Amino acid sequence: MSTPQEQPFDVDAVMAQLTLEEKVSLASGSDFWHTQGVERLGVPAVMVTDGPHGLRKQAGESDHVGLNDSVPATCFPPAAGLASTWDPDLLRRVGAALGDECRAEQVAVLLGPGVNMKRSPLCGRNFEYFSEDPLLAGELAAALVQGVQSRGVGTSLKHFAANNQETERISVSAEVDERTLREIYLPAFERVVTQAQPWTVMCSYNKVNGVYASQDPWLLTQVLREDWGFEGLVVSDWGAVDERWRGVAAGLDLEMPASGGSGDASIREAIADGHLSTEELDVVVRRNLQLLERALPALAPGQTFDADAHHALAREAAQQSAVLLANDGVLPLDPTTGGRIAVIGEMARSPRYQGAGSSQVSPTRLDDALTALREGTSREVVFAAGYVPEPAEGEGADDALVAEAVGAARGAEVAVLFLGLPASWESEGYDREHLDLPGGQFALLEAVRGVCDRVVVVLSNGSAVAVDGWAHHADALLEGWLLGQAGGAATADLLYGAVSPSGRLAETVPVRIEDTPAYGAFPGDSGVVRYREGLLIGYRWYDTRRAPVSFPFGHGLTYTTFAHTDLAVRATGAGQDARVAVTLTVRNTGDRAGAEVVQVYAAPQDAGVFRPEQELVGFARVDLEPGAAQQVSLTLSARDLGHWSEVHRRWVLEGGRYEVRVGASSRDVRQRAVVDVEGEDLVALLTPRSEAGTWLEHPVAGPDLRSRLGDAAAMLDDAQHGRMMRAIPLVRLTRFPGFPVDEADLPALADAANAAR
Ligand code: BGC
């Protein structure tokens, strides 16, 4: 059934011949991983499967939580790593490689990427998501989608929407105001849809403001299709359907996996009792056939991929994914001269290279850092495990393992400690309970520090961990995230300086969990999670509140240094056509090659609504040889500088001054310039109930009202009482004894003023 056809697939011809029963059947899968076919008409079933950072095609027993084996595939770094590259070109190449692996396994759609925002560092699935910033997540995910789809293979942008936790993920209602949704939780999806048109979007399990995402017409049709122009198919997350017929009406095209006939029965009954029309069913059936039309050409059997080349690409991606958080000069290590190197920590030998759950890939091979560190040097390398990989919660250090590690570190010139989160602490399906590393690892670090003057810590974790209590023991700190199957070799490349670290944080490293934006409101309870922090996610929160962080968003060191100069900022156009051109020069001022990630933040100075202190509006990764310089140019649009207006129910651009901040992290602003931007005409529509002050500020009604008020205007202008008076709706003022304007005149005055605009 999954053999591609010789003839192009003719959607209209198939539509014309399908019976109602066949149409109903096409609205859900045929098993765990296949769509439904119609043999009589030569409609094949195709395979869709996880994703995102490698292919998880199960040839035997099926499940969607990572229990059973899958065919070997290249395990690239999960999104937490890839996001730290800030490199869309790399993501495009990784995407193309993933597409080729799908072709080799005849997979029509890769289920990813996931662009949910990292609302809390505790979300168990953060390793699979990109960032706390929607621009960064959207740009990178769009590139990945373009890469996969350039190979004739589809993607599934997930999990749409507001799936920012694993606790109660199937049932929780995410209560989020519209501005916060539009500015924070939806834009990464929007960017991928508008820039890359993923073939499919996967709805999330949860409810958004009380409605299951799988049957929310606002989300699946109004926002996704009408506002953004999505042209593909919406698939349910596995088992996310509550009432199938409501999903059809809302725009959910494909229920996955097969639901034992339950979905079909729901559609059949709804059509019979008139709740659903056959035209509505036709819409989703057509989209399923269109997916086939797109997918079939790439599914010819006998295709292969170059596993060595993909492993090399995975190594390059891992090199770029690691973030050098701190370095007092101990790194890079000299591979040819020096004393003994003590490598300590089980994760050096048994790497943590991906997270658990549906994204878990069976790698084609697996590099470990210990072997790579040994192979990369002529120096003596000794190893000690230091800790057990899966300690019980609250379990302290293993004294014998610590003693062995101290023995290895004593007399060594440098100790390289591999610390991180146990595999069972980070998974789809549940959230982390705290920000800390296992307690036993602190004790190990302190003991090793006690006998060795130079200590390097390499971290393996899929989401931020607290470092405040122990980072002072490390002379260098390399945040390795989860680096995929070639992470071990990449780590050695970075530690020995064969490659300069170039990753930058795509998420803030907070000091304490109590400081994080959603603390107290994550993961909610009683079936509800309220996004009380609103727009203030990640650095937006810390920077607006001027709160300390351990390492800020965008931070990352290299083995070289960069100078930023010559910032020039120029505004042109007005309203929705306003643009701000930003140029600057970046120079590599050190003696090694390296990559700088130039980050542009906008800080509105005259906003009439609440805005976060600053927001990322552009970035560029620049690779530079020592001494080389490059000009960087970016153009900011009205949308980049604007906000979602609750009044106008659309994106608007307020006029006024905007500070453009350019630098190397949200806290390392190197250059600033203020630019005057001509905004839109955003005068609110007047009604009799508008405040008197709003009437007075109105360009047409204001002067008119002032002349009608005569001397009475003085009380509204009065230095002490005027403010209080101006806050009173004009209609109420007209009712006060002696007020010189008549209530009956207000509707006509408002209409005239509104019409004149
Ligand atoms: C996950 C999805 C995944 C699907 C299929 C679900 O549990 O949330 O991300 O694509 O299973 O494995």
Coordinates of C-alpha atoms in Angstrom, one line a residue, residues 25-26 256 516 540 629 695 709-710 714 740 751:
S25 CA -12.2 6.7 7.0
L26 CA -9.6 9.1 5.5
M256 CA -3.6 10.0 14.7
T516 CA 11.9 32.4 37.2
R540 CA 11.9 39.7 29.0
A629 CA 35.9 42.4 9.9
W695 CA -12.0 63.3 23.9
L709 CA -16.6 73.9 27.2
G710 CA -15.6 77.5 27.2
A714 CA -10.2 75.2 33.0
P740 CA -22.0 73.1 29.4
D751 CA -19.6 60.0 14.9

